[in-house]
Every structure is written in structure tokens, then in C-alpha cells.
mmCIF file of C-alpha atoms in Angstrom:
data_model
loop_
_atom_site.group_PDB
_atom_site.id
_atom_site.type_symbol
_atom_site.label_atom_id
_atom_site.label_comp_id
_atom_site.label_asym_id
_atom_site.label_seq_id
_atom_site.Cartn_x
_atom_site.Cartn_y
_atom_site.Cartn_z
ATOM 1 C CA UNK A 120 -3.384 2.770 22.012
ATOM 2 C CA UNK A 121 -0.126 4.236 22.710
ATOM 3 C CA UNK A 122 3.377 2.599 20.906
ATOM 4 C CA UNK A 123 4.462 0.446 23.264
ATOM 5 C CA UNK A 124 1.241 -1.445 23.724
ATOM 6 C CA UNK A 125 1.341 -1.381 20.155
ATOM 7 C CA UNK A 126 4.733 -3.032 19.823
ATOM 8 C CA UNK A 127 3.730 -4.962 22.868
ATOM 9 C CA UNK A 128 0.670 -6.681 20.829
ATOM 10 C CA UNK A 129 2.943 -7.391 17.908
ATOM 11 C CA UNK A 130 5.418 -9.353 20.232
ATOM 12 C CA UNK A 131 2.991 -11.104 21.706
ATOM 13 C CA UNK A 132 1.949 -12.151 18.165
ATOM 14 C CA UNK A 133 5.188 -12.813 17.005
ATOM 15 C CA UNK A 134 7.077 -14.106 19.721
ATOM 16 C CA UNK A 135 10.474 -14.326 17.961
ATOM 17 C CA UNK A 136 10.571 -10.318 17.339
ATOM 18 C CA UNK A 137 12.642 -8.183 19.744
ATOM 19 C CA UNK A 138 12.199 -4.799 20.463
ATOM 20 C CA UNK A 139 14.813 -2.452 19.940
ATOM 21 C CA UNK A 140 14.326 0.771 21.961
ATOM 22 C CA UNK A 141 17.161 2.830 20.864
ATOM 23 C CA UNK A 142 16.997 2.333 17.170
ATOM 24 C CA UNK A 143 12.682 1.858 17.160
ATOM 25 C CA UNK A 144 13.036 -1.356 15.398
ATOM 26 C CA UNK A 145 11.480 -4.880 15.771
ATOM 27 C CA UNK A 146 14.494 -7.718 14.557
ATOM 28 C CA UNK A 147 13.941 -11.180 14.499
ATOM 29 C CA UNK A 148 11.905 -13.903 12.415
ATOM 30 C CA UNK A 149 8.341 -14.358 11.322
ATOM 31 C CA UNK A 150 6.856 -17.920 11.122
ATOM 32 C CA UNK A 151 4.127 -17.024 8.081
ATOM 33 C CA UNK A 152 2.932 -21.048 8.696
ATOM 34 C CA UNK A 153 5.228 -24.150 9.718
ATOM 35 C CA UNK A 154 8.600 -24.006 8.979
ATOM 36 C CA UNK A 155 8.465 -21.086 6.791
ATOM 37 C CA UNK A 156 10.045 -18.529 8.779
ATOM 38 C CA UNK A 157 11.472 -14.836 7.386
ATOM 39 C CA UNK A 158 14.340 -12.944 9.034
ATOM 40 C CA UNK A 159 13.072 -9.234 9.382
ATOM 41 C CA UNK A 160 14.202 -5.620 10.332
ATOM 42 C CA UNK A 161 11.395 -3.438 10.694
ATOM 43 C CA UNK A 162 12.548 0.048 11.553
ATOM 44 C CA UNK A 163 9.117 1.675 13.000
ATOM 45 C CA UNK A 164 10.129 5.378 13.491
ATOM 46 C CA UNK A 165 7.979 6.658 10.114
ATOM 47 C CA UNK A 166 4.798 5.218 11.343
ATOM 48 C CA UNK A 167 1.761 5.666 11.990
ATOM 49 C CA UNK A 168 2.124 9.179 9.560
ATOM 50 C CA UNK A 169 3.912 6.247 7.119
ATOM 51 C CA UNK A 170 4.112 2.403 7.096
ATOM 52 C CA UNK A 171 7.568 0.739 8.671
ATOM 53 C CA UNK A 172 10.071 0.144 6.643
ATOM 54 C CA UNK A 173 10.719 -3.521 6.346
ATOM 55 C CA UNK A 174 13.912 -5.407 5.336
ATOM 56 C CA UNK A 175 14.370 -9.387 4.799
ATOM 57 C CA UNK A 176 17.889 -9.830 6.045
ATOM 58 C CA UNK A 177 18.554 -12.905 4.936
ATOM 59 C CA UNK A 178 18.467 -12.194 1.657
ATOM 60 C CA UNK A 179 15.684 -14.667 0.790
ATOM 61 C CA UNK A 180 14.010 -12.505 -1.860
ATOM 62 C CA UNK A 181 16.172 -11.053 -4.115
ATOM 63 C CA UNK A 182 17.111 -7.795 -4.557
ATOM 64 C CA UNK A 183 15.052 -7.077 -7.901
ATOM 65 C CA UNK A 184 12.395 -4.607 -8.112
ATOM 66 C CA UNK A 185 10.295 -7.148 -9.906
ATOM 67 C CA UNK A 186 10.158 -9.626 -6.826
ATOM 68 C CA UNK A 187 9.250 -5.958 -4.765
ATOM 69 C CA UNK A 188 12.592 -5.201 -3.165
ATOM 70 C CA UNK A 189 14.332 -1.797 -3.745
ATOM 71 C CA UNK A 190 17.543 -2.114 -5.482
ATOM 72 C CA UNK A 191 18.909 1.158 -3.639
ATOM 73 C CA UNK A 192 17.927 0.609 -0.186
ATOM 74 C CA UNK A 193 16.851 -2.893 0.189
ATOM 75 C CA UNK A 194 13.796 -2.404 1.975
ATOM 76 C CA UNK A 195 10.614 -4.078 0.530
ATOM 77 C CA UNK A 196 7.938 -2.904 -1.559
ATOM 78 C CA UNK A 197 4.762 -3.248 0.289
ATOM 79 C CA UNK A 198 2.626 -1.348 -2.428
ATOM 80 C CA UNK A 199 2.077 2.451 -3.597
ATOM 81 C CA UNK A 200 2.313 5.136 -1.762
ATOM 82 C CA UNK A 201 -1.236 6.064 -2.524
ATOM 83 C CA UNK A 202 -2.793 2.480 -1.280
ATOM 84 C CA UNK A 203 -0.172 2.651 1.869
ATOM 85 C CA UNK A 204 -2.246 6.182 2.607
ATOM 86 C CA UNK A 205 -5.645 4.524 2.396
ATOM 87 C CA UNK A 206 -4.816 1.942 4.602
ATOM 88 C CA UNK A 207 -3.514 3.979 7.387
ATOM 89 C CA UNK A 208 -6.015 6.112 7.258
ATOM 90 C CA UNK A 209 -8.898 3.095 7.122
ATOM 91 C CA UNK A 210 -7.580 -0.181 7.675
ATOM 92 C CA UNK A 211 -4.688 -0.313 9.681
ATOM 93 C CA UNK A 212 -5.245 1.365 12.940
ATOM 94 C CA UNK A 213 -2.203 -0.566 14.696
ATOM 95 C CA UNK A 214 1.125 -1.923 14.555
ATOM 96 C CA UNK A 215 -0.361 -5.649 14.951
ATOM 97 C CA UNK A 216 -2.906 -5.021 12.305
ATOM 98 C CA UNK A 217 0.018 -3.424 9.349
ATOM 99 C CA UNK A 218 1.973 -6.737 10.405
ATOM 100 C CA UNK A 219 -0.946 -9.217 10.206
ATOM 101 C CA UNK A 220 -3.072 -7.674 6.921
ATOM 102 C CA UNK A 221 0.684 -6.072 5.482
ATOM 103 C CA UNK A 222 3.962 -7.592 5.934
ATOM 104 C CA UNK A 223 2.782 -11.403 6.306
ATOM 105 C CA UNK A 224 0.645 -11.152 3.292
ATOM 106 C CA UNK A 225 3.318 -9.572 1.565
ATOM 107 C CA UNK A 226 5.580 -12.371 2.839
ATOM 108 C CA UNK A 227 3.054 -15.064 1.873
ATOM 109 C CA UNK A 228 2.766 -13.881 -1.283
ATOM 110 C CA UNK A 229 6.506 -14.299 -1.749
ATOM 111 C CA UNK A 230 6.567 -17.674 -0.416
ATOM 112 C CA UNK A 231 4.143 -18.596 -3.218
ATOM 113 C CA UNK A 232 5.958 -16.740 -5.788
ATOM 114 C CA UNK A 233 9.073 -19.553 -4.624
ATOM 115 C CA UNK A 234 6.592 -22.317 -5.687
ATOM 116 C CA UNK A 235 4.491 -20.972 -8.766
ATOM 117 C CA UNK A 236 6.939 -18.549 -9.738
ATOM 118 C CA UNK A 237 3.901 -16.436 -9.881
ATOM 119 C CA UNK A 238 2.180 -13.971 -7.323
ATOM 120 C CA UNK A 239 -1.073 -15.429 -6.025
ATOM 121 C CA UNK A 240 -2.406 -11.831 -5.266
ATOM 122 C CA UNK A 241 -1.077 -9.643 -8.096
ATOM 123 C CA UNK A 242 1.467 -7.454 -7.558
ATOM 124 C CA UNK A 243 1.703 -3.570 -9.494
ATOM 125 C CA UNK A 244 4.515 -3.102 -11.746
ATOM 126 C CA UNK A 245 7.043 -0.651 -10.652
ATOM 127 C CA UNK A 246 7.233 2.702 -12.400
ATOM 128 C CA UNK A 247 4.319 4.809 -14.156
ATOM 129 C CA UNK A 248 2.338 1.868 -15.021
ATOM 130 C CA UNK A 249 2.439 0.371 -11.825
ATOM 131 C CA UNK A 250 1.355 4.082 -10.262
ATOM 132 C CA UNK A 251 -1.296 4.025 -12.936
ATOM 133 C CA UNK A 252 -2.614 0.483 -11.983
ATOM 134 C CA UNK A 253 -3.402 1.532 -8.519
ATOM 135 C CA UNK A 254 -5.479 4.354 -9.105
ATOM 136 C CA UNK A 255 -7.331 2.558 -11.335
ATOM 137 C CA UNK A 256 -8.245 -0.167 -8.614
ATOM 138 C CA UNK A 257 -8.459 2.481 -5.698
ATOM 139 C CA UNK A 258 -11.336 4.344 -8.317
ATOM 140 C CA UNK A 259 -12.856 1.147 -9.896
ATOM 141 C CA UNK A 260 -12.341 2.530 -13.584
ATOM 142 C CA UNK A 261 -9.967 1.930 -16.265
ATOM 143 C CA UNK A 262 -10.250 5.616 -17.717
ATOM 144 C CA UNK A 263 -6.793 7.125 -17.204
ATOM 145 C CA UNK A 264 -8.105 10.600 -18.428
ATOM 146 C CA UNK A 265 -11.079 10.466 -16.054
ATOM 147 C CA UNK A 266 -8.479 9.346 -13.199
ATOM 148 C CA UNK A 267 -6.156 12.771 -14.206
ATOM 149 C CA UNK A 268 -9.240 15.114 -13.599
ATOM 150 C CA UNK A 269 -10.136 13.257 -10.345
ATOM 151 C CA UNK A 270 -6.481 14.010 -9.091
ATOM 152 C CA UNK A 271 -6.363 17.155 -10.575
ATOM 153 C CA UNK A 272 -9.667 18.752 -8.599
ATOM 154 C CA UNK A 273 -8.545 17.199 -5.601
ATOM 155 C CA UNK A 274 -4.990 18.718 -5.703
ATOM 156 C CA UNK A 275 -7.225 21.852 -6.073
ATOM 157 C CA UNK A 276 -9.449 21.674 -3.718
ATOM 158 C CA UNK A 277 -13.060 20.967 -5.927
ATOM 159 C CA UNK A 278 -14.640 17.413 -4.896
ATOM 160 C CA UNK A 279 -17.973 15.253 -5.871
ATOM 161 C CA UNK A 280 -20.520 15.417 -3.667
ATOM 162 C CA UNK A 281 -23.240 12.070 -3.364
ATOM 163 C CA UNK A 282 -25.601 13.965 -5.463
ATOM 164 C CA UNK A 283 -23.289 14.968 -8.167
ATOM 165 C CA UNK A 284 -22.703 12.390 -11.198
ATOM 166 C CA UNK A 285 -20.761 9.703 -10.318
ATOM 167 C CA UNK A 286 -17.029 9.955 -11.923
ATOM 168 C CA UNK A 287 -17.528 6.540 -14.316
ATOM 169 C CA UNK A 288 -19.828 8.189 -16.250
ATOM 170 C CA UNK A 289 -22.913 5.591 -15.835
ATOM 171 C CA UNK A 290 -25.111 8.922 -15.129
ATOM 172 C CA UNK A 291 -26.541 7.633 -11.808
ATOM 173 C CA UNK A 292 -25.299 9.760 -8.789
ATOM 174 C CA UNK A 293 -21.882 9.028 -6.982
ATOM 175 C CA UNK A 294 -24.307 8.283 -3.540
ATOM 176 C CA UNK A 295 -26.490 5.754 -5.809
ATOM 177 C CA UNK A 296 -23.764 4.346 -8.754
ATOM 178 C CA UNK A 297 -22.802 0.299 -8.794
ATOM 179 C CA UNK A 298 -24.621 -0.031 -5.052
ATOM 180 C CA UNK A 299 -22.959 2.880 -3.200
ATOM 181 C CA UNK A 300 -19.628 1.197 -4.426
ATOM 182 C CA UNK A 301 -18.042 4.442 -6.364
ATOM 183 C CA UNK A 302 -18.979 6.374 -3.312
ATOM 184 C CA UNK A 303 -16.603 4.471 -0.638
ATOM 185 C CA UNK A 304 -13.784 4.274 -3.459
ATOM 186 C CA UNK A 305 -13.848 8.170 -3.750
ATOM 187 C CA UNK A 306 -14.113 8.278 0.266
ATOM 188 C CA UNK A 307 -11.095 5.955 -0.023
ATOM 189 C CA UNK A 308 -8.972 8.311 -2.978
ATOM 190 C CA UNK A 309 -9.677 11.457 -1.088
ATOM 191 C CA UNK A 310 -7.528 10.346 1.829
ATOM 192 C CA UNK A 311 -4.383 10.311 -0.418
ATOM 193 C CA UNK A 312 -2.688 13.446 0.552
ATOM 194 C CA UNK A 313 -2.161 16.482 -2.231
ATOM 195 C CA UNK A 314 1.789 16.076 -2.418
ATOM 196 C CA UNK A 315 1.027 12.239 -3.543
ATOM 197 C CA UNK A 316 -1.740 12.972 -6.127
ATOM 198 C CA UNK A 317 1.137 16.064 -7.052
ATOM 199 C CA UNK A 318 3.968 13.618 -7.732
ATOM 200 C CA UNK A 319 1.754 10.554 -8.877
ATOM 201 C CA UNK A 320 0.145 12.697 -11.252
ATOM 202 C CA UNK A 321 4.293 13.003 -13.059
ATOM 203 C CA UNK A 322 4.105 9.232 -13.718
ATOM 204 C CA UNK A 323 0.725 9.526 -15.662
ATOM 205 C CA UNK A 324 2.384 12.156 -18.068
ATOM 206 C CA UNK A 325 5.332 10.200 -18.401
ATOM 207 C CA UNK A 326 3.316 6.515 -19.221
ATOM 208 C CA UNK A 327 1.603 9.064 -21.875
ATOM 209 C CA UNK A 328 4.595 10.338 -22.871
ATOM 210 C CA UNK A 329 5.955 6.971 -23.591
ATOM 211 C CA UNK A 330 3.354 5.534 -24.993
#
């Protein structure tokens, strides 16, 4: 599907969006259910190589990077670069899909956070731990040294293969560990690009460093 079909479905979606040719951005408000309705800028020239980069104009959510809004630049934090990666490269195959499975659950979870003043899906710190966090969901292990070598051999070029041990250390093989499960996760990490592992792999020394 070629862009403008692409921003075509998303209007057609979200009605209240308008397309803005000359500047590639979508302007204009999201209704996430009744009556709760976000003003948005969504400037879509990085994608599909990276996700849009979203703004609330209104200034609903706070400019804090604990409520996942970048102090410098205002846009919002949708989640690590790593996960963004994986999900362009499985998940989100349009424009309609980043705004339906990205941006309005991001926005929902906001909306919550108004109410609870909690996140109903939980959202990674920001900084080394939060890198840290999300390689340790995208591998299903908690094993931070484990996670370095994994990064490491990929930014060199040396990867598991279904026959080898799986990476968690059970001793069954990566094809056969926790039902096949370890095998789709390293699938998943291996779509992360080198440069990303490269500069992720800075925030593990310094969360080591500090600690």
C-alpha cells in the first residue's frame, strides 16, 4: 500500500485528522472513546524506516518525562527505540495499524493515568533502566549479563541457531525452550538494527556503572 492510501485509511478512521501535504503531517483530534478527545500533530515524514513523531498540542499531558513526553522537543514517548524497531518490522505494517495498536493505546493509557494516577499497561522508565527493562521483556529473561552477550554477538555478526542452546540457560534448544517461545523473542531481538544494540548497549554500562 502506497502513502496516500495509507493516510487515506487513517482519515477514514479518524475523521477529524487533516492531511497536510506540504509539511507530511496529520493535525486534528482523536476521539479514544466518548468525549475523550486528544489534539494531535503527527509529523509522518520518518516513517515507515521510523515511527511518526507525535505531539499533544493542547498540552493535556504534561511536559515531564515521567508522564512520557520529551522535555526538549515535546513530542511523546511511544516506547524504546528497540521495541519501536520490532514493531515496524512485525506488527505495524501501516499507518492505520501504528495509530490504532500505537498512538491510541498510548493515549488511553494516559487517559487512565488522569483517573488512577497510575498506568494501566506499564510504562519503562526513562534512562538506562528503562533501556534495560525492554530488553529484558523483548528476550523473556531477567539476566542483564546474558542480555550484554546477546547484543554483543549480534553487533558482531555470530547468532543462535534453533538447534543451539537456548540463551536462558534451561539447556533445551532455542527451537524447543518454554514452547518455541525463546525462539520468536530472538526472531523478534534480531530485527533491532546494529547502531541500536551499539548505543543501547552504553546505557547497560552506565546502569552498572551506577549501581
Amino acid at each position: 500500500m502506497d502513502i496516500e492510501k495509507e493516510i487515506e485509511e487513517v482519515i477514514t478512521s479518524y475523521p477529524r485528522l487533516n492531511y497536510f501535504p506540504d509539511k507530511k503531517m496529520l493535525i486534528g483530534e482523536i476521539e479514544i472513546s466518548e468525549g475523550d478527545v486528544y489534539n494531535i500533530r503527527v509529523d509522518i515524514s520518518p516513517y515507515p524506516v521510523y515511527f511518526p513523531v507525535v505531539y499533544e498540542i493542547d498540552d493535556r499531558i504534561p511536559k515531564k518525562l515521567d508522564r512520557h513526553i520529551y522535555t526538549g522537543s515535546g513530542d511523546c514517548c511511544l516506547t524504546t527505540t528497540a521495541k519501536a524497531q520490532i514493531l515496524l518490522k512485525t506488527k505495524v505494517k501501516s499507518l492505520k495499524i501504528f495509530f490504532d495498536e500505537v498512538l491510541v493505546k498510548y493515549l488511553e493509557n494516559n487517559s487512565y493515568y488522569e483517573i488512577h494516577s497510575r498506568y494501566f499497561d506499564e510504562e519503562y522508565l526513562h534512562g538506562p533502566q528503562g533501556i534495560v527493562d525492554a530488553y529484558k521483556d523483548i528476550l523473556g529473561i531477567q539476566d542483564m549479563r546474558q542480555i550484554v552477550i546477546l547484543m554483543i554477538n549480534r553487533v558482531e555478526g555470530r547468532k543462535l541457531r534453533l538447534k543451539d542452546a537456548c540463551y536462558c540457560g534451561s539447556g533445551l534448544t532455542l527451537k524447543k525452550c518454554n514452547n518455541g517461545k525463546h525462539s520468536r523473542m530472538y526472531k523478534d531481538f534480531r530485527a533491532i538494527d546494529k547502531g541500536v544494540l551499539i548505543n543501547d548497549l552504553t546505557h547497560f554500562e552506565n546502569l552498572v556503572t551506577k549501581n
